[in-house]
PDB file of C-alpha atoms in Angstrom:
ATOM      1  CA  MET Q   1     -95.370 -43.675  88.699  1.00  0.00           C
ATOM      2  CA  ASP Q   2     -94.432 -46.606  88.195  1.00  0.00           C
ATOM      3  CA  PRO Q   3     -94.153 -49.523  91.115  1.00  0.00           C
ATOM      4  CA  LEU Q   4     -92.236 -51.600  89.744  1.00  0.00           C
ATOM      5  CA  ALA Q   5     -89.475 -48.935  88.699  1.00  0.00           C
ATOM      6  CA  PRO Q   6     -87.151 -50.607  91.487  1.00  0.00           C
ATOM      7  CA  LEU Q   7     -86.128 -53.640  90.585  1.00  0.00           C
ATOM      8  CA  LEU Q   8     -84.505 -51.446  87.912  1.00  0.00           C
ATOM      9  CA  ASP Q   9     -82.259 -50.609  90.131  1.00  0.00           C
ATOM     10  CA  LEU Q  10     -81.090 -54.494  91.057  1.00  0.00           C
ATOM     11  CA  ALA Q  11     -77.878 -54.818  89.776  1.00  0.00           C
ATOM     12  CA  ASP Q  12     -77.468 -56.427  86.312  1.00  0.00           C
ATOM     13  CA  VAL Q  13     -81.388 -56.226  85.608  1.00  0.00           C
ATOM     14  CA  ALA Q  14     -81.551 -53.056  83.029  1.00  0.00           C
ATOM     15  CA  PRO Q  15     -78.676 -53.598  81.214  1.00  0.00           C
ATOM     16  CA  ALA Q  16     -80.398 -57.423  80.792  1.00  0.00           C
ATOM     17  CA  LEU Q  17     -83.708 -55.833  79.606  1.00  0.00           C
ATOM     18  CA  ALA Q  18     -82.210 -53.177  77.736  1.00  0.00           C
ATOM     19  CA  GLU Q  19     -80.163 -56.115  76.372  1.00  0.00           C
ATOM     20  CA  ALA Q  20     -83.563 -57.823  75.231  1.00  0.00           C
ATOM     21  CA  ARG Q  21     -85.334 -55.056  73.290  1.00  0.00           C
ATOM     22  CA  ASN Q  22     -82.077 -54.384  71.196  1.00  0.00           C
ATOM     23  CA  SER Q  23     -82.381 -58.099  70.258  1.00  0.00           C
ATOM     24  CA  VAL Q  24     -86.902 -57.867  69.331  1.00  0.00           C
ATOM     25  CA  ASP Q  25     -85.663 -55.040  67.945  1.00  0.00           C
ATOM     26  CA  ALA Q  26     -82.613 -56.076  65.498  1.00  0.00           C
ATOM     27  CA  ALA Q  27     -84.849 -59.178  64.977  1.00  0.00           C
ATOM     28  CA  MET Q  28     -88.543 -57.501  64.111  1.00  0.00           C
ATOM     29  CA  ARG Q  29     -86.036 -56.023  60.405  1.00  0.00           C
ATOM     30  CA  HIS Q  30     -85.571 -59.926  59.274  1.00  0.00           C
ATOM     31  CA  ARG Q  31     -87.131 -59.597  55.731  1.00  0.00           C
ATOM     32  CA  ALA Q  32     -88.757 -62.527  55.560  1.00  0.00           C
ATOM     33  CA  LEU Q  33     -91.383 -60.190  57.468  1.00  0.00           C
ATOM     34  CA  ARG Q  34     -92.059 -57.580  54.862  1.00  0.00           C
ATOM     35  CA  ARG Q  35     -94.568 -59.806  52.943  1.00  0.00           C
ATOM     36  CA  HIS Q  36     -94.548 -63.021  55.145  1.00  0.00           C
ATOM     37  CA  GLY Q  37     -95.325 -62.099  58.713  1.00  0.00           C
ATOM     38  CA  GLY Q  38     -98.063 -63.827  59.294  1.00  0.00           C
ATOM     39  CA  GLN Q  39     -96.068 -67.146  57.826  1.00  0.00           C
ATOM     40  CA  VAL Q  40     -93.351 -66.278  60.436  1.00  0.00           C
ATOM     41  CA  ALA Q  41     -96.212 -65.396  63.319  1.00  0.00           C
ATOM     42  CA  ALA Q  42     -98.209 -68.730  62.622  1.00  0.00           C
ATOM     43  CA  GLU Q  43     -95.575 -70.818  62.868  1.00  0.00           C
ATOM     44  CA  ALA Q  44     -94.041 -68.171  66.166  1.00  0.00           C
ATOM     45  CA  SER Q  45     -97.658 -69.365  67.774  1.00  0.00           C
ATOM     46  CA  LEU Q  46     -96.651 -73.198  67.314  1.00  0.00           C
ATOM     47  CA  ARG Q  47     -93.546 -73.451  68.447  1.00  0.00           C
ATOM     48  CA  ALA Q  48     -94.425 -71.047  71.456  1.00  0.00           C
ATOM     49  CA  ALA Q  49     -97.568 -73.506  72.363  1.00  0.00           C
ATOM     50  CA  VAL Q  50     -95.455 -76.992  71.575  1.00  0.00           C
ATOM     51  CA  ALA Q  51     -92.599 -74.933  74.000  1.00  0.00           C
ATOM     52  CA  SER Q  52     -94.650 -74.133  77.089  1.00  0.00           C
ATOM     53  CA  ALA Q  53     -96.355 -77.262  76.761  1.00  0.00           C
ATOM     54  CA  ALA Q  54     -93.293 -79.006  76.787  1.00  0.00           C
ATOM     55  CA  LEU Q  55     -92.643 -76.725  80.068  1.00  0.00           C
ATOM     56  CA  GLU Q  56     -95.709 -78.393  81.799  1.00  0.00           C
ATOM     57  CA  GLY Q  57     -93.952 -81.852  81.287  1.00  0.00           C
ATOM     58  CA  ASN Q  58     -95.801 -82.830  78.318  1.00  0.00           C
ATOM     59  CA  ARG Q  59     -93.186 -82.622  75.366  1.00  0.00           C
ATOM     60  CA  TYR Q  60     -93.662 -83.883  71.725  1.00  0.00           C
ATOM     61  CA  ASP Q  61     -92.353 -83.091  68.295  1.00  0.00           C
ATOM     62  CA  LEU Q  62     -92.847 -80.071  66.121  1.00  0.00           C
ATOM     63  CA  ASP Q  63     -93.752 -81.830  63.729  1.00  0.00           C
ATOM     64  CA  GLU Q  64     -95.893 -83.920  64.673  1.00  0.00           C
ATOM     65  CA  VAL Q  65     -97.655 -81.437  66.673  1.00  0.00           C
ATOM     66  CA  ARG Q  66     -97.729 -79.000  63.377  1.00  0.00           C
ATOM     67  CA  GLY Q  67     -98.673 -82.622  61.747  1.00  0.00           C
ATOM     68  CA  GLY Q  68    -101.914 -82.638  63.678  1.00  0.00           C
ATOM     69  CA  THR Q  69    -101.072 -85.951  65.370  1.00  0.00           C
ATOM     70  CA  VAL Q  70    -100.866 -85.229  68.901  1.00  0.00           C
ATOM     71  CA  THR Q  71    -103.833 -85.470  71.023  1.00  0.00           C
ATOM     72  CA  ASP Q  72    -102.660 -84.520  74.017  1.00  0.00           C
ATOM     73  CA  PRO Q  73    -105.165 -82.184  75.898  1.00  0.00           C
ATOM     74  CA  VAL Q  74    -102.035 -80.518  77.653  1.00  0.00           C
ATOM     75  CA  VAL Q  75    -100.770 -79.692  74.263  1.00  0.00           C
ATOM     76  CA  GLN Q  76    -103.974 -79.076  72.386  1.00  0.00           C
ATOM     77  CA  GLY Q  77    -104.983 -76.803  75.156  1.00  0.00           C
ATOM     78  CA  ALA Q  78    -101.394 -75.034  74.991  1.00  0.00           C
ATOM     79  CA  LEU Q  79    -102.889 -74.374  71.379  1.00  0.00           C
ATOM     80  CA  ARG Q  80    -105.737 -73.186  72.034  1.00  0.00           C
ATOM     81  CA  VAL Q  81    -104.619 -70.228  74.413  1.00  0.00           C
ATOM     82  CA  ALA Q  82    -102.291 -69.183  71.396  1.00  0.00           C
ATOM     83  CA  GLU Q  83    -104.914 -69.346  68.720  1.00  0.00           C
ATOM     84  CA  ALA Q  84    -107.204 -67.233  71.314  1.00  0.00           C
ATOM     85  CA  LEU Q  85    -104.360 -64.737  72.287  1.00  0.00           C
ATOM     86  CA  GLY Q  86    -105.581 -62.597  69.351  1.00  0.00           C
ATOM     87  CA  GLY Q  87    -109.001 -61.924  70.804  1.00  0.00           C
ATOM     88  CA  LEU Q  88    -107.908 -60.944  74.333  1.00  0.00           C
ATOM     89  CA  VAL Q  89    -105.547 -58.595  73.600  1.00  0.00           C
ATOM     90  CA  ASP Q  90    -107.301 -55.071  74.090  1.00  0.00           C
ATOM     91  CA  LEU Q  91    -109.520 -57.158  76.889  1.00  0.00           C
ATOM     92  CA  TRP Q  92    -106.158 -58.027  78.755  1.00  0.00           C
ATOM     93  CA  PRO Q  93    -105.776 -54.652  81.000  1.00  0.00           C
ATOM     94  CA  ARG Q  94    -109.262 -54.122  81.504  1.00  0.00           C
ATOM     95  CA  ALA Q  95    -110.238 -57.229  83.471  1.00  0.00           C
ATOM     96  CA  PRO Q  96    -107.446 -59.247  83.745  1.00  0.00           C
ATOM     97  CA  ARG Q  97    -109.225 -61.453  86.248  1.00  0.00           C
ATOM     98  CA  GLN Q  98    -111.398 -62.886  83.502  1.00  0.00           C
ATOM     99  CA  VAL Q  99    -109.150 -63.387  81.176  1.00  0.00           C
ATOM    100  CA  LEU Q 100    -107.404 -65.459  83.886  1.00  0.00           C
ATOM    101  CA  ALA Q 101    -110.051 -67.335  84.244  1.00  0.00           C
ATOM    102  CA  LYS Q 102    -110.750 -68.169  80.465  1.00  0.00           C
ATOM    103  CA  LEU Q 103    -106.815 -68.711  79.862  1.00  0.00           C
ATOM    104  CA  HIS Q 104    -107.705 -71.680  82.592  1.00  0.00           C
ATOM    105  CA  VAL Q 105    -110.534 -72.890  80.251  1.00  0.00           C
ATOM    106  CA  LEU Q 106    -109.085 -73.383  77.200  1.00  0.00           C
ATOM    107  CA  ALA Q 107    -105.612 -73.946  78.892  1.00  0.00           C
ATOM    108  CA  ALA Q 108    -107.310 -77.179  81.062  1.00  0.00           C
ATOM    109  CA  ARG Q 109    -110.251 -77.718  78.973  1.00  0.00           C
ATOM    110  CA  GLY Q 110    -109.285 -81.882  79.457  1.00  0.00           C
ATOM    111  CA  VAL Q 111    -106.730 -81.772  82.714  1.00  0.00           C
ATOM    112  CA  VAL Q 112    -109.324 -80.611  85.202  1.00  0.00           C
ATOM    113  CA  HIS Q 113    -113.324 -81.138  86.406  1.00  0.00           C
ATOM    114  CA  ASP Q 114    -115.182 -79.211  84.054  1.00  0.00           C
ATOM    115  CA  HIS Q 115    -116.254 -77.998  87.317  1.00  0.00           C
ATOM    116  CA  ASP Q 116    -112.575 -75.905  88.214  1.00  0.00           C
ATOM    117  CA  LEU Q 117    -112.194 -74.667  84.836  1.00  0.00           C
ATOM    118  CA  GLY Q 118    -111.987 -71.243  85.575  1.00  0.00           C
ATOM    119  CA  ARG Q 119    -111.952 -70.915  88.963  1.00  0.00           C
ATOM    120  CA  LEU Q 120    -109.231 -69.713  91.320  1.00  0.00           C
ATOM    121  CA  THR Q 121    -107.528 -72.495  94.307  1.00  0.00           C
ATOM    122  CA  GLY Q 122    -106.008 -70.086  96.168  1.00  0.00           C
ATOM    123  CA  GLY Q 123    -104.322 -67.209  96.329  1.00  0.00           C
ATOM    124  CA  ALA Q 124    -107.402 -64.032  95.187  1.00  0.00           C
ATOM    125  CA  GLU Q 125    -105.993 -61.343  97.588  1.00  0.00           C
ATOM    126  CA  ARG Q 126    -102.745 -61.433  95.509  1.00  0.00           C
ATOM    127  CA  ILE Q 127    -104.467 -62.459  92.296  1.00  0.00           C
ATOM    128  CA  ASP Q 128    -106.704 -59.376  92.811  1.00  0.00           C
ATOM    129  CA  ALA Q 129    -102.993 -57.458  93.008  1.00  0.00           C
ATOM    130  CA  LEU Q 130    -101.591 -58.416  90.434  1.00  0.00           C
ATOM    131  CA  ALA Q 131    -104.638 -57.610  88.602  1.00  0.00           C
ATOM    132  CA  GLY Q 132    -104.462 -54.223  89.579  1.00  0.00           C
ATOM    133  CA  LEU Q 133    -101.081 -53.952  88.451  1.00  0.00           C
ATOM    134  CA  VAL Q 134    -101.843 -54.715  84.943  1.00  0.00           C
ATOM    135  CA  ALA Q 135    -104.876 -52.503  84.577  1.00  0.00           C
ATOM    136  CA  GLY Q 136    -104.388 -49.469  83.367  1.00  0.00           C
ATOM    137  CA  ASN Q 137    -100.390 -49.126  83.967  1.00  0.00           C
ATOM    138  CA  GLU Q 138     -98.598 -47.858  81.231  1.00  0.00           C
ATOM    139  CA  GLU Q 139     -95.833 -46.920  83.637  1.00  0.00           C
ATOM    140  CA  THR Q 140     -94.361 -50.057  83.907  1.00  0.00           C
ATOM    141  CA  PRO Q 141     -91.979 -50.977  80.802  1.00  0.00           C
ATOM    142  CA  PRO Q 142     -93.282 -53.823  79.375  1.00  0.00           C
ATOM    143  CA  LEU Q 143     -91.178 -56.060  79.678  1.00  0.00           C
ATOM    144  CA  LEU Q 144     -90.626 -55.805  82.640  1.00  0.00           C
ATOM    145  CA  LEU Q 145     -94.583 -56.358  83.487  1.00  0.00           C
ATOM    146  CA  ALA Q 146     -94.388 -59.063  81.399  1.00  0.00           C
ATOM    147  CA  ALA Q 147     -91.515 -60.697  83.424  1.00  0.00           C
ATOM    148  CA  ILE Q 148     -93.419 -60.153  86.658  1.00  0.00           C
ATOM    149  CA  VAL Q 149     -96.906 -60.804  85.207  1.00  0.00           C
ATOM    150  CA  HIS Q 150     -95.462 -63.911  84.514  1.00  0.00           C
ATOM    151  CA  ALA Q 151     -93.380 -65.058  88.241  1.00  0.00           C
ATOM    152  CA  GLU Q 152     -96.444 -64.296  90.252  1.00  0.00           C
ATOM    153  CA  LEU Q 153     -98.774 -66.928  88.532  1.00  0.00           C
ATOM    154  CA  LEU Q 154     -95.613 -68.772  88.451  1.00  0.00           C
ATOM    155  CA  THR Q 155     -95.416 -68.541  91.981  1.00  0.00           C
ATOM    156  CA  LEU Q 156     -98.860 -68.543  92.354  1.00  0.00           C
ATOM    157  CA  ARG Q 157    -100.364 -71.864  90.598  1.00  0.00           C
ATOM    158  CA  PRO Q 158    -103.897 -70.192  91.080  1.00  0.00           C
ATOM    159  CA  PHE Q 159    -105.318 -72.253  88.927  1.00  0.00           C
ATOM    160  CA  ALA Q 160    -105.941 -76.465  88.848  1.00  0.00           C
ATOM    161  CA  GLY Q 161    -103.465 -78.346  86.132  1.00  0.00           C
ATOM    162  CA  PRO Q 162    -101.698 -76.637  83.587  1.00  0.00           C
ATOM    163  CA  ALA Q 163    -100.977 -73.541  84.966  1.00  0.00           C
ATOM    164  CA  GLY Q 164     -97.381 -72.498  83.288  1.00  0.00           C
ATOM    165  CA  VAL Q 165     -99.389 -72.192  80.653  1.00  0.00           C
ATOM    166  CA  VAL Q 166    -101.490 -69.494  81.808  1.00  0.00           C
ATOM    167  CA  ALA Q 167     -98.740 -67.763  83.458  1.00  0.00           C
ATOM    168  CA  ARG Q 168     -96.672 -68.154  79.851  1.00  0.00           C
ATOM    169  CA  ALA Q 169     -99.459 -66.729  78.216  1.00  0.00           C
ATOM    170  CA  ALA Q 170    -100.659 -63.998  80.133  1.00  0.00           C
ATOM    171  CA  ALA Q 171     -97.265 -62.586  79.999  1.00  0.00           C
ATOM    172  CA  ARG Q 172     -96.748 -63.094  76.397  1.00  0.00           C
ATOM    173  CA  LEU Q 173    -100.111 -61.127  76.328  1.00  0.00           C
ATOM    174  CA  THR Q 174     -98.852 -58.334  78.780  1.00  0.00           C
ATOM    175  CA  LEU Q 175     -96.173 -57.835  75.744  1.00  0.00           C
ATOM    176  CA  ILE Q 176     -99.125 -57.832  72.471  1.00  0.00           C
ATOM    177  CA  GLY Q 177    -100.977 -55.340  74.662  1.00  0.00           C
ATOM    178  CA  ARG Q 178     -98.267 -52.849  75.362  1.00  0.00           C
ATOM    179  CA  GLY Q 179     -96.688 -52.920  71.934  1.00  0.00           C
ATOM    180  CA  PHE Q 180     -93.412 -55.097  73.162  1.00  0.00           C
ATOM    181  CA  ASP Q 181     -94.014 -57.658  70.717  1.00  0.00           C
ATOM    182  CA  PRO Q 182     -97.639 -56.164  68.852  1.00  0.00           C
ATOM    183  CA  ARG Q 183     -96.789 -58.601  66.458  1.00  0.00           C
ATOM    184  CA  GLY Q 184     -96.816 -62.201  68.501  1.00  0.00           C
ATOM    185  CA  LEU Q 185     -93.115 -63.149  67.154  1.00  0.00           C
ATOM    186  CA  VAL Q 186     -90.872 -63.600  69.802  1.00  0.00           C
ATOM    187  CA  THR Q 187     -90.937 -67.053  71.336  1.00  0.00           C
ATOM    188  CA  VAL Q 188     -90.532 -66.582  74.833  1.00  0.00           C
ATOM    189  CA  GLU Q 189     -91.354 -69.263  76.165  1.00  0.00           C
ATOM    190  CA  VAL Q 190     -88.959 -71.693  73.765  1.00  0.00           C
ATOM    191  CA  GLY Q 191     -86.253 -69.276  75.506  1.00  0.00           C
ATOM    192  CA  HIS Q 192     -88.032 -70.442  78.816  1.00  0.00           C
ATOM    193  CA  LEU Q 193     -87.563 -74.310  77.575  1.00  0.00           C
ATOM    194  CA  GLN Q 194     -83.547 -73.724  76.212  1.00  0.00           C
ATOM    195  CA  ARG Q 195     -83.172 -72.797  79.729  1.00  0.00           C
ATOM    196  CA  GLU Q 196     -85.286 -74.575  81.486  1.00  0.00           C
ATOM    197  CA  PRO Q 197     -82.843 -76.116  84.580  1.00  0.00           C
ATOM    198  CA  GLU Q 198     -82.242 -72.447  85.370  1.00  0.00           C
ATOM    199  CA  TYR Q 199     -86.154 -71.249  84.025  1.00  0.00           C
ATOM    200  CA  VAL Q 200     -87.339 -73.835  87.475  1.00  0.00           C
ATOM    201  CA  GLY Q 201     -84.242 -72.514  89.159  1.00  0.00           C
ATOM    202  CA  SER Q 202     -84.989 -68.783  89.196  1.00  0.00           C
ATOM    203  CA  ALA Q 203     -88.726 -69.162  89.423  1.00  0.00           C
ATOM    204  CA  GLY Q 204     -88.083 -70.722  92.824  1.00  0.00           C
ATOM    205  CA  ALA Q 205     -85.658 -68.164  93.651  1.00  0.00           C
ATOM    206  CA  TYR Q 206     -88.733 -65.231  92.500  1.00  0.00           C
ATOM    207  CA  ALA Q 207     -90.093 -66.892  95.229  1.00  0.00           C
ATOM    208  CA  THR Q 208     -88.885 -66.298  97.875  1.00  0.00           C
ATOM    209  CA  GLY Q 209     -89.553 -62.833  97.677  1.00  0.00           C
ATOM    210  CA  THR Q 210     -85.906 -61.628  97.828  1.00  0.00           C
ATOM    211  CA  PRO Q 211     -84.118 -59.593  96.021  1.00  0.00           C
ATOM    212  CA  ASP Q 212     -81.804 -61.866  94.932  1.00  0.00           C
ATOM    213  CA  GLY Q 213     -84.781 -63.668  93.916  1.00  0.00           C
ATOM    214  CA  VAL Q 214     -86.324 -61.564  91.597  1.00  0.00           C
ATOM    215  CA  ARG Q 215     -83.026 -60.302  89.892  1.00  0.00           C
ATOM    216  CA  SER Q 216     -82.449 -63.856  89.141  1.00  0.00           C
ATOM    217  CA  TRP Q 217     -85.696 -63.777  88.031  1.00  0.00           C
ATOM    218  CA  LEU Q 218     -85.254 -60.972  85.857  1.00  0.00           C
ATOM    219  CA  ARG Q 219     -82.025 -61.409  83.872  1.00  0.00           C
ATOM    220  CA  HIS Q 220     -83.624 -65.192  83.009  1.00  0.00           C
ATOM    221  CA  TYR Q 221     -86.582 -63.712  80.836  1.00  0.00           C
ATOM    222  CA  ALA Q 222     -84.605 -61.497  79.805  1.00  0.00           C
ATOM    223  CA  SER Q 223     -82.433 -64.389  78.396  1.00  0.00           C
ATOM    224  CA  ALA Q 224     -85.091 -66.052  77.215  1.00  0.00           C
ATOM    225  CA  VAL Q 225     -87.244 -62.876  75.719  1.00  0.00           C
ATOM    226  CA  THR Q 226     -82.889 -62.639  73.285  1.00  0.00           C
ATOM    227  CA  ALA Q 227     -83.116 -66.269  72.683  1.00  0.00           C
ATOM    228  CA  GLY Q 228     -87.630 -66.354  71.241  1.00  0.00           C
ATOM    229  CA  ALA Q 229     -86.215 -62.846  69.093  1.00  0.00           C
ATOM    230  CA  GLY Q 230     -83.470 -65.206  67.533  1.00  0.00           C
ATOM    231  CA  GLU Q 231     -86.005 -67.774  66.793  1.00  0.00           C
ATOM    232  CA  ILE Q 232     -87.517 -64.683  64.513  1.00  0.00           C
ATOM    233  CA  ALA Q 233     -84.349 -65.027  62.410  1.00  0.00           C
ATOM    234  CA  ASP Q 234     -84.870 -68.943  62.140  1.00  0.00           C
ATOM    235  CA  ILE Q 235     -88.389 -69.609  61.620  1.00  0.00           C
ATOM    236  CA  GLY Q 236     -87.855 -66.392  58.706  1.00  0.00           C
ATOM    237  CA  ASP Q 237     -84.815 -68.629  57.204  1.00  0.00           C
ATOM    238  CA  SER Q 238     -87.526 -71.351  56.671  1.00  0.00           C
ATOM    239  CA  VAL Q 239     -90.308 -69.665  55.273  1.00  0.00           C
ATOM    240  CA  LEU Q 240     -88.060 -67.501  52.905  1.00  0.00           C
ATOM    241  CA  ALA Q 241     -86.942 -70.947  51.703  1.00  0.00           C
ATOM    242  CA  THR Q 242     -89.756 -71.996  50.824  1.00  0.00           C
ATOM    243  CA  VAL Q 243     -91.854 -69.194  48.665  1.00  0.00           C
TER     244      VAL Q 243
END
């Protein structure tokens, strides 16, 4: 049985997630993906990393980051995380805690003391519960599972430094590994950044543990996924304009 199935009964949640799914399905039909999918994926990865760093308070112009002039350690960490995700997809459902530690090492290098890299600062029991939810879970719909992974890690902030980068990367791994977004094209992070006050507010609401708080987060997450799907068309159009 799906342990998260009751969340789909919260008001407006199931329709919001279905709408996000439809938006992604439509975006995946963009003609740029037929021959230039690699370019689209690379740009999506870059935009996601820059947005994730911005959500930690480290905001830089996308073109500056693309040009290699930004040395901010949080930005560099987000870029390292983005680059490493492909190699962690298969391990994520088998060893979630190991992957979370690896993501933190990549994200926080140069930000926190080396001794603290990959080490939990608290919340071990809840992290164990989250790992149990991720490991081998083929029942929960990918979008719902990714949303809960993200929110739990935001709530716990179990690592020192840019823990939000880890949370967003773990959610992205879930979407990729469960087949919702196998090529990593949906820049959900951009959607969060576009709705940053809502992102922060709904994450805080989720942390209360109330049904309304969880509902608020899940509806926000669906909106962020829809916005991230919209980025595919923007990226695809840009790629086509240069070939």
